[in-house]
Amino acid sequence: MAQLGKRNLLPIVRAASPGLYLDGGAHGEILLPARYIPAGAVPGGKLEVFVYRDSEDRLVATTERPYAVVDEFACLKVVGVNPRIGVFLDWGLGKDLLLPAREQDGPLNPGDWVVVQVVLDDKTDRLIASARLNRRLDLTPPPYHEGESVHLLVASKSPLGYNLIINHAHRGLVYHTDLAAPLKVGAVVEGYVRNVRPDGKVDLALGRAGYRRVATVAEQVLEKLRAAGGRLPFHDGSLPEEIRDAFGVSKKAFKQAIGALYKDRLIRIEPDSIHLVAPDTQ
């Protein structure tokens, strides 16, 4: 059966002057208007289409691709305002997406950009947008593991850093101190899970290089520990210059590396030193 708000691979049932009629299962036949018909599409074949409701509440199909499908998040541009109803967003289709006034998180004007989730409204069975991110994000324990590659959307800026939406589901944070340059709200970036805290909050790192750098420094620390007989006189109180002389990295990078090694139970941290953990005690 065709799913509203998603891309569907549907059989072509018949051709008519308005366009092609597709088999929508329990929804019946769904029209693909003539202007969207790709070359070579004939009855008996199949087409991948996006299904939504038109202004007359009929299910229709399009071969256009929206910037986000139902349950996904995206940063969309405001192209129209109706004070009684809400604002209209450009989401890549001929028909704009409504962000109802009740789903807004603040005033919006034409030309503004807003991070929203595309949702199926229970009351109208229509696709709408919601900017109430706190109500829309998944609050269940995140299933991610340290080092996992994730899709990120920059949702907002905070005093600590930037709030990002992970894989269209959970909230995560990247700290200002971990960034070489400011991020743009609405940007889509690649990132990695740095840490999942006991309270379920997720710390993130941006870019493959950042996570690999931590892994490289960690390997260097292990090599030096083995060469030194399992103990190195470095700790939180060590001077940045001492760490740079010994490892060629900043104190911050060193602390990230030993933090990763400690979580993997490869080292033991003492007040005045770090120690290699024997394999049989890991």
Short mmCIF file of C-alpha atoms in Angstrom, two decimals:
data_model
loop_
_atom_site.label_atom_id
_atom_site.label_comp_id
_atom_site.label_asym_id
_atom_site.label_seq_id
_atom_site.Cartn_x
_atom_site.Cartn_y
_atom_site.Cartn_z
CA MET A 1 0.00 0.00 0.00
CA ALA A 2 1.21 3.51 -0.80
CA GLN A 3 2.54 5.41 2.22
CA LEU A 4 1.64 9.07 2.57
CA GLY A 5 4.66 11.32 2.97
CA LYS A 6 7.18 8.76 1.74
CA ARG A 7 8.68 7.61 -1.53
CA ASN A 8 6.93 4.55 -2.92
CA LEU A 9 7.57 2.18 -5.81
CA LEU A 10 4.11 1.84 -7.34
CA PRO A 11 2.78 -0.10 -10.35
CA ILE A 12 1.43 1.93 -13.28
CA VAL A 13 -2.20 0.88 -13.83
CA ARG A 14 -3.36 3.02 -16.73
CA ALA A 15 -2.76 6.16 -18.73
CA ALA A 16 -5.28 8.99 -19.16
CA SER A 17 -5.26 12.63 -20.24
CA PRO A 18 -4.52 13.94 -16.70
CA GLY A 19 -1.53 11.60 -16.36
CA LEU A 20 -0.75 8.10 -15.14
CA TYR A 21 -2.79 6.29 -12.52
CA LEU A 22 -0.75 4.25 -10.04
CA ASP A 23 -1.84 1.37 -7.83
CA GLY A 24 -1.97 2.73 -4.28
CA GLY A 25 -3.26 -0.49 -2.73
CA ALA A 26 -5.95 0.25 -0.14
CA HIS A 27 -5.82 3.92 -1.17
CA GLY A 28 -7.03 3.04 -4.66
CA GLU A 29 -5.60 4.64 -7.78
CA ILE A 30 -3.30 7.62 -7.29
CA LEU A 31 -2.76 10.17 -10.06
CA LEU A 32 0.70 11.11 -11.25
CA PRO A 33 0.04 14.35 -13.20
CA ALA A 34 1.27 14.42 -16.78
CA ARG A 35 3.95 17.06 -16.08
CA TYR A 36 5.77 14.62 -13.79
CA ILE A 37 5.75 11.58 -16.09
CA PRO A 38 9.31 10.51 -16.99
CA ALA A 39 10.18 9.24 -20.45
CA GLY A 40 9.45 5.55 -20.98
CA ALA A 41 6.84 5.23 -18.21
CA VAL A 42 3.96 3.03 -19.45
CA PRO A 43 1.23 0.86 -17.90
CA GLY A 44 2.67 -2.39 -16.58
CA GLY A 45 5.82 -0.72 -15.33
CA LYS A 46 6.62 0.83 -11.95
CA LEU A 47 7.61 4.29 -10.80
CA GLU A 48 9.22 5.62 -7.65
CA VAL A 49 7.08 8.54 -6.51
CA PHE A 50 6.38 10.70 -3.47
CA VAL A 51 2.76 10.64 -2.28
CA TYR A 52 1.00 13.58 -0.62
CA ARG A 53 -2.38 15.36 -0.57
CA ASP A 54 -3.26 18.16 -2.97
CA SER A 55 -5.29 21.29 -2.15
CA GLU A 56 -8.52 19.31 -2.67
CA ASP A 57 -7.43 16.63 -0.18
CA ARG A 58 -6.82 14.01 -2.88
CA LEU A 59 -3.81 11.71 -2.80
CA VAL A 60 -1.46 12.59 -5.65
CA ALA A 61 2.00 11.45 -6.69
CA THR A 62 5.04 13.33 -7.92
CA THR A 63 8.48 12.34 -9.16
CA GLU A 64 9.89 15.48 -7.51
CA ARG A 65 11.96 14.86 -4.40
CA PRO A 66 11.14 16.85 -1.24
CA TYR A 67 13.99 18.01 0.96
CA ALA A 68 12.62 15.76 3.72
CA VAL A 69 10.02 13.00 3.94
CA VAL A 70 7.72 12.24 6.86
CA ASP A 71 9.55 11.92 10.21
CA GLU A 72 12.72 13.53 8.82
CA PHE A 73 14.19 16.88 9.88
CA ALA A 74 15.38 19.65 7.56
CA CYS A 75 16.11 23.37 7.53
CA LEU A 76 13.53 25.01 5.24
CA LYS A 77 12.99 28.55 3.96
CA VAL A 78 9.87 30.57 4.81
CA VAL A 79 8.23 31.67 1.54
CA GLY A 80 4.86 32.90 2.78
CA VAL A 81 3.03 33.97 5.93
CA ASN A 82 -0.65 33.76 6.86
CA PRO A 83 -1.12 35.21 10.37
CA ARG A 84 -4.24 33.09 10.98
CA ILE A 85 -2.86 29.78 9.74
CA GLY A 86 0.92 29.79 9.95
CA VAL A 87 3.82 30.03 7.53
CA PHE A 88 4.58 28.20 4.31
CA LEU A 89 7.92 26.54 3.64
CA ASP A 90 9.75 25.63 0.45
CA TRP A 91 10.42 21.91 0.71
CA GLY A 92 11.28 21.16 -2.90
CA LEU A 93 7.77 20.49 -4.23
CA GLY A 94 5.40 22.67 -6.23
CA LYS A 95 3.04 22.84 -3.25
CA ASP A 96 4.58 24.52 -0.19
CA LEU A 97 4.57 22.86 3.23
CA LEU A 98 2.49 24.42 6.01
CA LEU A 99 4.08 25.11 9.38
CA PRO A 100 0.96 25.77 11.51
CA ALA A 101 1.06 28.56 14.06
CA ARG A 102 0.62 26.01 16.86
CA GLU A 103 3.77 24.19 15.73
CA GLN A 104 6.01 27.28 15.60
CA ASP A 105 8.66 27.96 18.22
CA GLY A 106 8.77 31.71 17.60
CA PRO A 107 7.83 34.41 15.07
CA LEU A 108 8.91 33.84 11.47
CA ASN A 109 9.06 36.09 8.42
CA PRO A 110 9.54 35.48 4.68
CA GLY A 111 13.18 34.68 3.98
CA ASP A 112 13.81 33.14 7.41
CA TRP A 113 15.12 29.60 7.70
CA VAL A 114 13.73 27.20 10.29
CA VAL A 115 14.62 23.66 11.37
CA VAL A 116 11.50 21.48 11.31
CA GLN A 117 10.31 17.91 11.20
CA VAL A 118 7.90 16.76 8.50
CA VAL A 119 5.00 15.05 10.28
CA LEU A 120 1.65 13.51 9.40
CA ASP A 121 -1.03 15.50 11.22
CA ASP A 122 -3.36 13.16 13.11
CA LYS A 123 -6.31 15.53 12.80
CA THR A 124 -6.21 16.26 9.06
CA ASP A 125 -4.15 13.35 7.68
CA ARG A 126 -2.08 15.98 5.89
CA LEU A 127 1.65 16.55 5.88
CA ILE A 128 2.72 19.55 7.94
CA ALA A 129 5.91 20.85 9.53
CA SER A 130 6.69 21.19 13.23
CA ALA A 131 9.38 23.38 14.76
CA ARG A 132 8.65 22.08 18.27
CA LEU A 133 11.80 20.00 18.28
CA ASN A 134 11.75 19.19 22.00
CA ARG A 135 8.45 17.38 21.49
CA ARG A 136 9.53 15.67 18.29
CA LEU A 137 12.97 14.27 19.09
CA ASP A 138 13.28 10.68 20.28
CA LEU A 139 13.72 10.56 24.07
CA THR A 140 14.38 6.82 24.29
CA PRO A 141 17.95 5.75 25.21
CA PRO A 142 20.14 6.35 22.15
CA PRO A 143 21.49 3.15 20.56
CA TYR A 144 24.78 4.65 19.37
CA HIS A 145 28.28 3.52 20.29
CA GLU A 146 31.50 5.45 20.58
CA GLY A 147 33.09 6.09 17.20
CA GLU A 148 29.91 5.43 15.23
CA SER A 149 29.49 7.52 12.09
CA VAL A 150 26.26 9.57 12.14
CA HIS A 151 24.26 11.99 9.99
CA LEU A 152 23.91 15.38 11.69
CA LEU A 153 21.74 18.45 11.22
CA VAL A 154 22.75 21.61 13.08
CA ALA A 155 19.57 22.60 14.95
CA SER A 156 20.56 25.49 17.23
CA LYS A 157 23.38 27.25 19.06
CA SER A 158 23.75 27.10 22.85
CA PRO A 159 26.22 28.53 25.39
CA LEU A 160 28.10 25.20 25.42
CA GLY A 161 28.13 24.54 21.70
CA TYR A 162 25.69 23.46 19.01
CA ASN A 163 22.69 21.18 19.35
CA LEU A 164 22.56 18.68 16.51
CA ILE A 165 19.93 16.18 15.40
CA ILE A 166 21.42 12.70 15.04
CA ASN A 167 20.10 10.45 12.25
CA HIS A 168 16.74 12.29 12.22
CA ALA A 169 16.06 11.01 15.74
CA HIS A 170 18.10 12.06 18.78
CA ARG A 171 19.71 15.24 20.07
CA GLY A 172 23.47 15.56 20.46
CA LEU A 173 25.98 18.27 21.31
CA VAL A 174 29.28 19.39 19.86
CA TYR A 175 31.22 21.80 22.08
CA HIS A 176 32.49 25.19 20.94
CA THR A 177 35.94 24.18 22.17
CA ASP A 178 35.97 21.25 19.74
CA LEU A 179 35.29 23.37 16.66
CA ALA A 180 37.78 25.12 14.43
CA ALA A 181 35.07 27.48 13.15
CA PRO A 182 31.43 28.30 13.93
CA LEU A 183 28.69 26.12 12.45
CA LYS A 184 25.72 27.35 10.45
CA VAL A 185 22.29 26.41 11.78
CA GLY A 186 20.68 24.17 9.18
CA ALA A 187 23.95 22.72 7.92
CA VAL A 188 24.12 18.97 7.32
CA VAL A 189 27.45 17.47 8.37
CA GLU A 190 29.15 14.14 8.95
CA GLY A 191 30.10 13.38 12.51
CA TYR A 192 31.02 10.74 15.03
CA VAL A 193 29.74 9.79 18.43
CA ARG A 194 32.37 10.75 20.97
CA ASN A 195 30.54 9.63 24.08
CA VAL A 196 27.10 8.49 25.26
CA ARG A 197 26.70 9.68 28.84
CA PRO A 198 24.87 7.75 31.58
CA ASP A 199 21.98 10.23 31.34
CA GLY A 200 21.59 9.41 27.64
CA LYS A 201 23.05 12.66 26.32
CA VAL A 202 25.33 12.29 23.31
CA ASP A 203 28.61 14.16 22.80
CA LEU A 204 29.68 14.46 19.18
CA ALA A 205 32.78 15.11 17.10
CA LEU A 206 32.64 16.49 13.58
CA GLY A 207 34.38 14.91 10.63
CA ARG A 208 36.21 11.68 10.19
CA ALA A 209 39.55 13.37 10.79
CA GLY A 210 38.67 14.46 14.32
CA TYR A 211 37.88 10.99 15.54
CA ARG A 212 40.84 9.46 13.75
CA ARG A 213 43.14 12.02 15.38
CA VAL A 214 42.05 10.83 18.84
CA ALA A 215 42.67 7.22 17.81
CA THR A 216 46.15 8.10 16.47
CA VAL A 217 47.18 9.88 19.68
CA ALA A 218 45.84 6.96 21.72
CA GLU A 219 48.01 4.55 19.76
CA GLN A 220 51.01 6.79 20.38
CA VAL A 221 50.31 6.82 24.13
CA LEU A 222 50.09 3.01 24.18
CA GLU A 223 53.40 2.69 22.34
CA LYS A 224 55.15 5.00 24.80
CA LEU A 225 53.62 3.16 27.76
CA ARG A 226 54.92 -0.17 26.48
CA ALA A 227 58.36 1.31 25.84
CA ALA A 228 58.44 2.81 29.36
CA GLY A 229 57.53 -0.42 31.11
CA GLY A 230 53.85 0.40 31.56
CA ARG A 231 53.99 3.76 33.38
CA LEU A 232 54.19 7.38 32.24
CA PRO A 233 54.36 10.40 34.60
CA PHE A 234 51.58 12.38 32.93
CA HIS A 235 48.29 13.45 34.52
CA ASP A 236 45.69 16.24 34.63
CA GLY A 237 48.17 18.56 36.27
CA SER A 238 50.87 18.08 33.64
CA LEU A 239 51.84 21.27 31.84
CA PRO A 240 50.73 21.63 28.20
CA GLU A 241 54.38 22.17 27.24
CA GLU A 242 55.39 18.85 28.84
CA ILE A 243 52.71 16.98 26.93
CA ARG A 244 53.58 18.68 23.65
CA ASP A 245 57.28 17.87 24.12
CA ALA A 246 56.50 14.21 24.82
CA PHE A 247 53.70 13.55 22.32
CA GLY A 248 53.66 16.47 19.90
CA VAL A 249 49.98 17.22 20.61
CA SER A 250 47.94 19.64 22.70
CA LYS A 251 46.92 18.80 26.26
CA LYS A 252 43.30 18.66 25.09
CA ALA A 253 44.11 16.03 22.44
CA PHE A 254 46.12 14.06 25.01
CA LYS A 255 43.24 14.07 27.50
CA GLN A 256 40.82 12.92 24.80
CA ALA A 257 43.16 10.06 23.93
CA ILE A 258 43.68 8.83 27.49
CA GLY A 259 39.94 9.18 28.08
CA ALA A 260 39.32 6.84 25.16
CA LEU A 261 41.96 4.40 26.41
CA TYR A 262 40.49 4.45 29.91
CA LYS A 263 36.99 3.69 28.59
CA ASP A 264 38.45 0.77 26.66
CA ARG A 265 40.10 -0.41 29.91
CA LEU A 266 43.55 -0.28 28.35
CA ILE A 267 45.02 2.07 30.94
CA ARG A 268 44.63 2.96 34.61
CA ILE A 269 44.76 6.60 35.65
CA GLU A 270 46.50 7.54 38.91
CA PRO A 271 46.80 11.05 40.41
CA ASP A 272 50.40 11.39 39.20
CA SER A 273 50.64 8.96 36.29
CA ILE A 274 48.98 6.64 33.79
CA HIS A 275 49.55 2.88 33.75
CA LEU A 276 49.13 0.19 31.13
CA VAL A 277 46.57 -2.42 32.19
CA ALA A 278 47.78 -5.99 31.89
CA PRO A 279 45.72 -8.08 29.40
CA ASP A 280 44.52 -10.52 32.07
CA THR A 281 43.09 -7.68 34.20
CA GLN A 282 41.20 -5.87 31.44
#
